[in-house]
Amino acid sequence: MQDQLFSKDLPRLANSLDTSFKGVVMKGRQNYICKTRLDWIIASAEKILNEDEVMYLIPLMVWLEHTQTGDMDECLVYKWFYFSNNGINTE
């Protein structure tokens, strides 16, 4: 709902009022990557990940170089379910 307000409703309201708004979407910490935990997973990859799981790190590393927010919703090519359940999101 917050995304709809930000991307659709606020622009419509601003247009109707002939003005502009600045806003941000606020999300919980679990929606962002914990770089410390990710670094630990990368360092421990041989011990804790299988070959397929290691391959999932590649698009993540590319995305991390380009993201401005670190919001996991931005990374459409990545299987967040796995890593969300294995602790790279912040708590």
PDB file of N, CA and C in Angstrom:
ATOM      1  N   MET A   1       0.822  -1.188   0.000  1.00  0.00           N
ATOM      2  CA  MET A   1       0.000   0.000   0.000  1.00  0.00           C
ATOM      3  C   MET A   1       0.872   1.259   0.000  1.00  0.00           C
ATOM      4  N   GLN A   2       1.964   1.210   0.737  1.00  0.00           N
ATOM      5  CA  GLN A   2       2.858   2.361   0.799  1.00  0.00           C
ATOM      6  C   GLN A   2       3.441   2.667  -0.582  1.00  0.00           C
ATOM      7  N   ASP A   3       3.778   1.615  -1.332  1.00  0.00           N
ATOM      8  CA  ASP A   3       4.314   1.822  -2.678  1.00  0.00           C
ATOM      9  C   ASP A   3       3.277   2.471  -3.585  1.00  0.00           C
ATOM     10  N   GLN A   4       2.018   2.048  -3.460  1.00  0.00           N
ATOM     11  CA  GLN A   4       0.955   2.645  -4.273  1.00  0.00           C
ATOM     12  C   GLN A   4       0.778   4.122  -3.933  1.00  0.00           C
ATOM     13  N   LEU A   5       0.796   4.440  -2.652  1.00  0.00           N
ATOM     14  CA  LEU A   5       0.692   5.848  -2.255  1.00  0.00           C
ATOM     15  C   LEU A   5       1.814   6.671  -2.867  1.00  0.00           C
ATOM     16  N   PHE A   6       3.018   6.132  -2.792  1.00  0.00           N
ATOM     17  CA  PHE A   6       4.195   6.860  -3.261  1.00  0.00           C
ATOM     18  C   PHE A   6       4.223   7.005  -4.779  1.00  0.00           C
ATOM     19  N   SER A   7       3.914   5.919  -5.484  1.00  0.00           N
ATOM     20  CA  SER A   7       4.077   5.947  -6.939  1.00  0.00           C
ATOM     21  C   SER A   7       2.835   6.395  -7.704  1.00  0.00           C
ATOM     22  N   LYS A   8       1.663   6.288  -7.103  1.00  0.00           N
ATOM     23  CA  LYS A   8       0.444   6.646  -7.833  1.00  0.00           C
ATOM     24  C   LYS A   8      -0.348   7.776  -7.178  1.00  0.00           C
ATOM     25  N   ASP A   9      -0.670   7.594  -5.917  1.00  0.00           N
ATOM     26  CA  ASP A   9      -1.590   8.533  -5.266  1.00  0.00           C
ATOM     27  C   ASP A   9      -0.985   9.917  -5.039  1.00  0.00           C
ATOM     28  N   LEU A  10       0.242   9.991  -4.544  1.00  0.00           N
ATOM     29  CA  LEU A  10       0.867  11.305  -4.329  1.00  0.00           C
ATOM     30  C   LEU A  10       1.062  12.080  -5.629  1.00  0.00           C
ATOM     31  N   PRO A  11       1.533  11.441  -6.710  1.00  0.00           N
ATOM     32  CA  PRO A  11       1.634  12.193  -7.971  1.00  0.00           C
ATOM     33  C   PRO A  11       0.275  12.702  -8.469  1.00  0.00           C
ATOM     34  N   ARG A  12      -0.767  11.895  -8.309  1.00  0.00           N
ATOM     35  CA  ARG A  12      -2.106  12.349  -8.719  1.00  0.00           C
ATOM     36  C   ARG A  12      -2.556  13.547  -7.886  1.00  0.00           C
ATOM     37  N   LEU A  13      -2.331  13.455  -6.579  1.00  0.00           N
ATOM     38  CA  LEU A  13      -2.706  14.553  -5.693  1.00  0.00           C
ATOM     39  C   LEU A  13      -1.925  15.815  -6.038  1.00  0.00           C
ATOM     40  N   ALA A  14      -0.631  15.669  -6.255  1.00  0.00           N
ATOM     41  CA  ALA A  14       0.199  16.827  -6.615  1.00  0.00           C
ATOM     42  C   ALA A  14      -0.285  17.451  -7.918  1.00  0.00           C
ATOM     43  N   ASN A  15      -0.616  16.614  -8.882  1.00  0.00           N
ATOM     44  CA  ASN A  15      -1.117  17.108 -10.163  1.00  0.00           C
ATOM     45  C   ASN A  15      -2.448  17.835  -9.978  1.00  0.00           C
ATOM     46  N   SER A  16      -3.323  17.274  -9.176  1.00  0.00           N
ATOM     47  CA  SER A  16      -4.631  17.895  -8.924  1.00  0.00           C
ATOM     48  C   SER A  16      -4.491  19.248  -8.240  1.00  0.00           C
ATOM     49  N   LEU A  17      -3.516  19.361  -7.353  1.00  0.00           N
ATOM     50  CA  LEU A  17      -3.308  20.608  -6.616  1.00  0.00           C
ATOM     51  C   LEU A  17      -2.339  21.553  -7.314  1.00  0.00           C
ATOM     52  N   ASP A  18      -1.838  21.122  -8.476  1.00  0.00           N
ATOM     53  CA  ASP A  18      -0.869  21.904  -9.242  1.00  0.00           C
ATOM     54  C   ASP A  18       0.336  22.298  -8.376  1.00  0.00           C
ATOM     55  N   THR A  19       0.887  21.301  -7.707  1.00  0.00           N
ATOM     56  CA  THR A  19       2.056  21.496  -6.844  1.00  0.00           C
ATOM     57  C   THR A  19       2.931  20.243  -6.934  1.00  0.00           C
ATOM     58  N   SER A  20       3.964  20.206  -6.140  1.00  0.00           N
ATOM     59  CA  SER A  20       4.803  19.010  -6.117  1.00  0.00           C
ATOM     60  C   SER A  20       5.037  18.573  -4.675  1.00  0.00           C
ATOM     61  N   PHE A  21       5.321  17.299  -4.516  1.00  0.00           N
ATOM     62  CA  PHE A  21       5.614  16.721  -3.213  1.00  0.00           C
ATOM     63  C   PHE A  21       6.952  16.014  -3.280  1.00  0.00           C
ATOM     64  N   LYS A  22       7.648  15.991  -2.188  1.00  0.00           N
ATOM     65  CA  LYS A  22       8.819  15.136  -2.045  1.00  0.00           C
ATOM     66  C   LYS A  22       8.483  14.136  -0.953  1.00  0.00           C
ATOM     67  N   GLY A  23       8.813  12.900  -1.193  1.00  0.00           N
ATOM     68  CA  GLY A  23       8.516  11.883  -0.195  1.00  0.00           C
ATOM     69  C   GLY A  23       9.472  10.717  -0.319  1.00  0.00           C
ATOM     70  N   VAL A  24       9.457   9.884   0.674  1.00  0.00           N
ATOM     71  CA  VAL A  24      10.267   8.663   0.669  1.00  0.00           C
ATOM     72  C   VAL A  24       9.402   7.512   1.158  1.00  0.00           C
ATOM     73  N   VAL A  25       9.722   6.334   0.694  1.00  0.00           N
ATOM     74  CA  VAL A  25       9.075   5.125   1.180  1.00  0.00           C
ATOM     75  C   VAL A  25       9.922   4.599   2.327  1.00  0.00           C
ATOM     76  N   MET A  26       9.295   4.408   3.463  1.00  0.00           N
ATOM     77  CA  MET A  26      10.020   3.885   4.622  1.00  0.00           C
ATOM     78  C   MET A  26       9.669   2.411   4.789  1.00  0.00           C
ATOM     79  N   LYS A  27      10.704   1.594   4.876  1.00  0.00           N
ATOM     80  CA  LYS A  27      10.520   0.155   5.025  1.00  0.00           C
ATOM     81  C   LYS A  27      11.275  -0.315   6.249  1.00  0.00           C
ATOM     82  N   GLY A  28      10.907  -1.488   6.712  1.00  0.00           N
ATOM     83  CA  GLY A  28      11.594  -2.073   7.852  1.00  0.00           C
ATOM     84  C   GLY A  28      12.987  -2.555   7.486  1.00  0.00           C
ATOM     85  N   ARG A  29      13.808  -2.745   8.492  1.00  0.00           N
ATOM     86  CA  ARG A  29      15.199  -3.157   8.285  1.00  0.00           C
ATOM     87  C   ARG A  29      15.313  -4.482   7.546  1.00  0.00           C
ATOM     88  N   GLN A  30      14.328  -5.355   7.696  1.00  0.00           N
ATOM     89  CA  GLN A  30      14.388  -6.662   7.045  1.00  0.00           C
ATOM     90  C   GLN A  30      14.322  -6.558   5.522  1.00  0.00           C
ATOM     91  N   ASN A  31      14.042  -5.371   4.991  1.00  0.00           N
ATOM     92  CA  ASN A  31      13.980  -5.162   3.544  1.00  0.00           C
ATOM     93  C   ASN A  31      15.319  -4.753   2.944  1.00  0.00           C
ATOM     94  N   TYR A  32      16.354  -4.728   3.752  1.00  0.00           N
ATOM     95  CA  TYR A  32      17.667  -4.284   3.293  1.00  0.00           C
ATOM     96  C   TYR A  32      18.724  -5.330   3.600  1.00  0.00           C
ATOM     97  N   ILE A  33      19.758  -5.337   2.791  1.00  0.00           N
ATOM     98  CA  ILE A  33      20.849  -6.294   2.972  1.00  0.00           C
ATOM     99  C   ILE A  33      21.752  -5.852   4.109  1.00  0.00           C
ATOM    100  N   CYS A  34      22.166  -6.817   4.893  1.00  0.00           N
ATOM    101  CA  CYS A  34      23.189  -6.576   5.904  1.00  0.00           C
ATOM    102  C   CYS A  34      24.528  -6.945   5.264  1.00  0.00           C
ATOM    103  N   LYS A  35      25.324  -5.949   4.966  1.00  0.00           N
ATOM    104  CA  LYS A  35      26.602  -6.174   4.281  1.00  0.00           C
ATOM    105  C   LYS A  35      27.523  -7.076   5.103  1.00  0.00           C
ATOM    106  N   THR A  36      27.502  -6.946   6.416  1.00  0.00           N
ATOM    107  CA  THR A  36      28.344  -7.788   7.270  1.00  0.00           C
ATOM    108  C   THR A  36      27.954  -9.254   7.134  1.00  0.00           C
ATOM    109  N   ARG A  37      26.670  -9.530   7.161  1.00  0.00           N
ATOM    110  CA  ARG A  37      26.210 -10.915   7.009  1.00  0.00           C
ATOM    111  C   ARG A  37      26.494 -11.449   5.619  1.00  0.00           C
ATOM    112  N   LEU A  38      26.299 -10.617   4.613  1.00  0.00           N
ATOM    113  CA  LEU A  38      26.602 -11.048   3.256  1.00  0.00           C
ATOM    114  C   LEU A  38      28.087 -11.354   3.113  1.00  0.00           C
ATOM    115  N   ASP A  39      28.935 -10.512   3.665  1.00  0.00           N
ATOM    116  CA  ASP A  39      30.381 -10.767   3.611  1.00  0.00           C
ATOM    117  C   ASP A  39      30.724 -12.092   4.277  1.00  0.00           C
ATOM    118  N   TRP A  40      30.054 -12.411   5.391  1.00  0.00           N
ATOM    119  CA  TRP A  40      30.296 -13.684   6.070  1.00  0.00           C
ATOM    120  C   TRP A  40      29.870 -14.851   5.189  1.00  0.00           C
ATOM    121  N   ILE A  41      28.706 -14.727   4.530  1.00  0.00           N
ATOM    122  CA  ILE A  41      28.235 -15.790   3.640  1.00  0.00           C
ATOM    123  C   ILE A  41      29.213 -15.993   2.495  1.00  0.00           C
ATOM    124  N   ILE A  42      29.702 -14.911   1.923  1.00  0.00           N
ATOM    125  CA  ILE A  42      30.662 -15.023   0.821  1.00  0.00           C
ATOM    126  C   ILE A  42      31.941 -15.693   1.301  1.00  0.00           C
ATOM    127  N   ALA A  43      32.433 -15.287   2.459  1.00  0.00           N
ATOM    128  CA  ALA A  43      33.660 -15.876   3.001  1.00  0.00           C
ATOM    129  C   ALA A  43      33.476 -17.353   3.347  1.00  0.00           C
ATOM    130  N   SER A  44      32.260 -17.741   3.692  1.00  0.00           N
ATOM    131  CA  SER A  44      31.976 -19.121   4.103  1.00  0.00           C
ATOM    132  C   SER A  44      31.312 -19.932   2.996  1.00  0.00           C
ATOM    133  N   ALA A  45      31.241 -19.388   1.798  1.00  0.00           N
ATOM    134  CA  ALA A  45      30.455 -19.991   0.721  1.00  0.00           C
ATOM    135  C   ALA A  45      30.803 -21.453   0.473  1.00  0.00           C
ATOM    136  N   GLU A  46      32.076 -21.798   0.472  1.00  0.00           N
ATOM    137  CA  GLU A  46      32.470 -23.190   0.208  1.00  0.00           C
ATOM    138  C   GLU A  46      31.871 -24.151   1.218  1.00  0.00           C
ATOM    139  N   LYS A  47      31.709 -23.694   2.441  1.00  0.00           N
ATOM    140  CA  LYS A  47      31.227 -24.563   3.513  1.00  0.00           C
ATOM    141  C   LYS A  47      29.707 -24.594   3.625  1.00  0.00           C
ATOM    142  N   ILE A  48      29.041 -23.505   3.285  1.00  0.00           N
ATOM    143  CA  ILE A  48      27.604 -23.420   3.584  1.00  0.00           C
ATOM    144  C   ILE A  48      26.692 -23.386   2.359  1.00  0.00           C
ATOM    145  N   LEU A  49      27.244 -23.188   1.162  1.00  0.00           N
ATOM    146  CA  LEU A  49      26.419 -23.079  -0.040  1.00  0.00           C
ATOM    147  C   LEU A  49      26.764 -24.173  -1.031  1.00  0.00           C
ATOM    148  N   ASN A  50      25.746 -24.631  -1.759  1.00  0.00           N
ATOM    149  CA  ASN A  50      26.036 -25.550  -2.855  1.00  0.00           C
ATOM    150  C   ASN A  50      26.356 -24.726  -4.107  1.00  0.00           C
ATOM    151  N   GLU A  51      26.699 -25.399  -5.179  1.00  0.00           N
ATOM    152  CA  GLU A  51      27.137 -24.707  -6.402  1.00  0.00           C
ATOM    153  C   GLU A  51      26.061 -23.779  -6.964  1.00  0.00           C
ATOM    154  N   ASP A  52      24.814 -24.237  -6.967  1.00  0.00           N
ATOM    155  CA  ASP A  52      23.724 -23.395  -7.475  1.00  0.00           C
ATOM    156  C   ASP A  52      23.549 -22.141  -6.627  1.00  0.00           C
ATOM    157  N   GLU A  53      23.647 -22.298  -5.324  1.00  0.00           N
ATOM    158  CA  GLU A  53      23.486 -21.154  -4.428  1.00  0.00           C
ATOM    159  C   GLU A  53      24.611 -20.139  -4.610  1.00  0.00           C
ATOM    160  N   VAL A  54      25.808 -20.629  -4.867  1.00  0.00           N
ATOM    161  CA  VAL A  54      26.931 -19.720  -5.130  1.00  0.00           C
ATOM    162  C   VAL A  54      26.644 -18.908  -6.390  1.00  0.00           C
ATOM    163  N   MET A  55      26.046 -19.539  -7.388  1.00  0.00           N
ATOM    164  CA  MET A  55      25.729 -18.830  -8.634  1.00  0.00           C
ATOM    165  C   MET A  55      24.712 -17.710  -8.410  1.00  0.00           C
ATOM    166  N   TYR A  56      23.854 -17.851  -7.400  1.00  0.00           N
ATOM    167  CA  TYR A  56      22.895 -16.791  -7.094  1.00  0.00           C
ATOM    168  C   TYR A  56      23.581 -15.549  -6.544  1.00  0.00           C
ATOM    169  N   LEU A  57      24.785 -15.690  -6.059  1.00  0.00           N
ATOM    170  CA  LEU A  57      25.509 -14.532  -5.531  1.00  0.00           C
ATOM    171  C   LEU A  57      25.954 -13.574  -6.639  1.00  0.00           C
ATOM    172  N   ILE A  58      26.143 -14.087  -7.843  1.00  0.00           N
ATOM    173  CA  ILE A  58      26.659 -13.256  -8.940  1.00  0.00           C
ATOM    174  C   ILE A  58      25.722 -12.086  -9.252  1.00  0.00           C
ATOM    175  N   PRO A  59      24.417 -12.332  -9.526  1.00  0.00           N
ATOM    176  CA  PRO A  59      23.553 -11.171  -9.800  1.00  0.00           C
ATOM    177  C   PRO A  59      23.420 -10.250  -8.596  1.00  0.00           C
ATOM    178  N   LEU A  60      23.511 -10.815  -7.405  1.00  0.00           N
ATOM    179  CA  LEU A  60      23.446  -9.979  -6.209  1.00  0.00           C
ATOM    180  C   LEU A  60      24.632  -9.032  -6.148  1.00  0.00           C
ATOM    181  N   MET A  61      25.818  -9.530  -6.418  1.00  0.00           N
ATOM    182  CA  MET A  61      27.015  -8.695  -6.368  1.00  0.00           C
ATOM    183  C   MET A  61      26.949  -7.588  -7.427  1.00  0.00           C
ATOM    184  N   VAL A  62      26.444  -7.913  -8.608  1.00  0.00           N
ATOM    185  CA  VAL A  62      26.282  -6.901  -9.660  1.00  0.00           C
ATOM    186  C   VAL A  62      25.277  -5.847  -9.207  1.00  0.00           C
ATOM    187  N   TRP A  63      24.153  -6.302  -8.680  1.00  0.00           N
ATOM    188  CA  TRP A  63      23.124  -5.376  -8.213  1.00  0.00           C
ATOM    189  C   TRP A  63      23.654  -4.466  -7.112  1.00  0.00           C
ATOM    190  N   LEU A  64      24.426  -5.018  -6.186  1.00  0.00           N
ATOM    191  CA  LEU A  64      24.961  -4.219  -5.080  1.00  0.00           C
ATOM    192  C   LEU A  64      25.858  -3.080  -5.566  1.00  0.00           C
ATOM    193  N   GLU A  65      26.512  -3.281  -6.697  1.00  0.00           N
ATOM    194  CA  GLU A  65      27.364  -2.226  -7.258  1.00  0.00           C
ATOM    195  C   GLU A  65      26.547  -1.066  -7.822  1.00  0.00           C
ATOM    196  N   HIS A  66      25.273  -1.315  -8.126  1.00  0.00           N
ATOM    197  CA  HIS A  66      24.463  -0.300  -8.807  1.00  0.00           C
ATOM    198  C   HIS A  66      23.319   0.267  -7.972  1.00  0.00           C
ATOM    199  N   THR A  67      22.926  -0.418  -6.914  1.00  0.00           N
ATOM    200  CA  THR A  67      21.792   0.063  -6.122  1.00  0.00           C
ATOM    201  C   THR A  67      22.164   1.322  -5.347  1.00  0.00           C
ATOM    202  N   GLN A  68      21.210   2.216  -5.244  1.00  0.00           N
ATOM    203  CA  GLN A  68      21.422   3.416  -4.439  1.00  0.00           C
ATOM    204  C   GLN A  68      20.815   3.271  -3.053  1.00  0.00           C
ATOM    205  N   THR A  69      19.889   2.315  -2.905  1.00  0.00           N
ATOM    206  CA  THR A  69      19.194   2.184  -1.629  1.00  0.00           C
ATOM    207  C   THR A  69      19.471   0.881  -0.895  1.00  0.00           C
ATOM    208  N   GLY A  70      19.800  -0.184  -1.616  1.00  0.00           N
ATOM    209  CA  GLY A  70      19.967  -1.490  -0.980  1.00  0.00           C
ATOM    210  C   GLY A  70      18.646  -2.187  -0.698  1.00  0.00           C
ATOM    211  N   ASP A  71      17.546  -1.604  -1.144  1.00  0.00           N
ATOM    212  CA  ASP A  71      16.221  -2.185  -0.946  1.00  0.00           C
ATOM    213  C   ASP A  71      16.112  -3.467  -1.766  1.00  0.00           C
ATOM    214  N   MET A  72      15.841  -4.583  -1.106  1.00  0.00           N
ATOM    215  CA  MET A  72      15.799  -5.867  -1.798  1.00  0.00           C
ATOM    216  C   MET A  72      14.701  -5.940  -2.850  1.00  0.00           C
ATOM    217  N   ASP A  73      13.685  -5.103  -2.760  1.00  0.00           N
ATOM    218  CA  ASP A  73      12.645  -5.093  -3.788  1.00  0.00           C
ATOM    219  C   ASP A  73      13.183  -4.636  -5.143  1.00  0.00           C
ATOM    220  N   GLU A  74      14.295  -3.931  -5.156  1.00  0.00           N
ATOM    221  CA  GLU A  74      14.898  -3.472  -6.411  1.00  0.00           C
ATOM    222  C   GLU A  74      15.530  -4.613  -7.200  1.00  0.00           C
ATOM    223  N   CYS A  75      15.947  -5.652  -6.530  1.00  0.00           N
ATOM    224  CA  CYS A  75      16.728  -6.713  -7.165  1.00  0.00           C
ATOM    225  C   CYS A  75      15.797  -7.797  -7.688  1.00  0.00           C
ATOM    226  N   LEU A  76      15.300  -7.613  -8.881  1.00  0.00           N
ATOM    227  CA  LEU A  76      14.305  -8.513  -9.444  1.00  0.00           C
ATOM    228  C   LEU A  76      14.876  -9.850  -9.896  1.00  0.00           C
ATOM    229  N   VAL A  77      16.164  -9.927 -10.169  1.00  0.00           N
ATOM    230  CA  VAL A  77      16.742 -11.161 -10.696  1.00  0.00           C
ATOM    231  C   VAL A  77      17.187 -12.115  -9.608  1.00  0.00           C
ATOM    232  N   TYR A  78      17.040 -11.717  -8.379  1.00  0.00           N
ATOM    233  CA  TYR A  78      17.620 -12.496  -7.290  1.00  0.00           C
ATOM    234  C   TYR A  78      16.588 -13.284  -6.509  1.00  0.00           C
ATOM    235  N   LYS A  79      16.964 -14.441  -6.041  1.00  0.00           N
ATOM    236  CA  LYS A  79      16.060 -15.282  -5.253  1.00  0.00           C
ATOM    237  C   LYS A  79      16.160 -14.889  -3.790  1.00  0.00           C
ATOM    238  N   TRP A  80      15.400 -13.866  -3.417  1.00  0.00           N
ATOM    239  CA  TRP A  80      15.492 -13.341  -2.056  1.00  0.00           C
ATOM    240  C   TRP A  80      15.013 -14.311  -1.012  1.00  0.00           C
ATOM    241  N   PHE A  81      14.089 -15.164  -1.405  1.00  0.00           N
ATOM    242  CA  PHE A  81      13.542 -16.067  -0.402  1.00  0.00           C
ATOM    243  C   PHE A  81      14.644 -16.854   0.283  1.00  0.00           C
ATOM    244  N   TYR A  82      15.554 -17.395  -0.491  1.00  0.00           N
ATOM    245  CA  TYR A  82      16.619 -18.207   0.098  1.00  0.00           C
ATOM    246  C   TYR A  82      17.456 -17.386   1.070  1.00  0.00           C
ATOM    247  N   PHE A  83      17.983 -16.275   0.614  1.00  0.00           N
ATOM    248  CA  PHE A  83      18.896 -15.526   1.466  1.00  0.00           C
ATOM    249  C   PHE A  83      18.172 -14.789   2.591  1.00  0.00           C
ATOM    250  N   SER A  84      16.914 -14.444   2.400  1.00  0.00           N
ATOM    251  CA  SER A  84      16.162 -13.845   3.501  1.00  0.00           C
ATOM    252  C   SER A  84      16.034 -14.837   4.646  1.00  0.00           C
ATOM    253  N   ASN A  85      15.888 -16.090   4.295  1.00  0.00           N
ATOM    254  CA  ASN A  85      15.767 -17.121   5.321  1.00  0.00           C
ATOM    255  C   ASN A  85      17.116 -17.565   5.856  1.00  0.00           C
ATOM    256  N   ASN A  86      18.183 -17.073   5.299  1.00  0.00           N
ATOM    257  CA  ASN A  86      19.510 -17.452   5.761  1.00  0.00           C
ATOM    258  C   ASN A  86      20.317 -16.262   6.237  1.00  0.00           C
ATOM    259  N   GLY A  87      19.652 -15.178   6.517  1.00  0.00           N
ATOM    260  CA  GLY A  87      20.257 -14.127   7.298  1.00  0.00           C
ATOM    261  C   GLY A  87      21.097 -13.061   6.645  1.00  0.00           C
ATOM    262  N   ILE A  88      20.833 -12.640   5.396  1.00  0.00           N
ATOM    263  CA  ILE A  88      21.594 -11.491   4.898  1.00  0.00           C
ATOM    264  C   ILE A  88      20.790 -10.206   4.976  1.00  0.00           C
ATOM    265  N   ASN A  89      19.516 -10.322   5.342  1.00  0.00           N
ATOM    266  CA  ASN A  89      18.775  -9.079   5.551  1.00  0.00           C
ATOM    267  C   ASN A  89      19.063  -8.577   6.962  1.00  0.00           C
ATOM    268  N   THR A  90      18.891  -7.285   7.168  1.00  0.00           N
ATOM    269  CA  THR A  90      19.114  -6.735   8.502  1.00  0.00           C
ATOM    270  C   THR A  90      17.932  -7.096   9.383  1.00  0.00           C
ATOM    271  N   GLU A  91      18.133  -7.028  10.655  1.00  0.00           N
ATOM    272  CA  GLU A  91      17.042  -7.373  11.579  1.00  0.00           C
ATOM    273  C   GLU A  91      16.624  -6.178  12.384  1.00  0.00           C
TER     274      GLU A  91
END
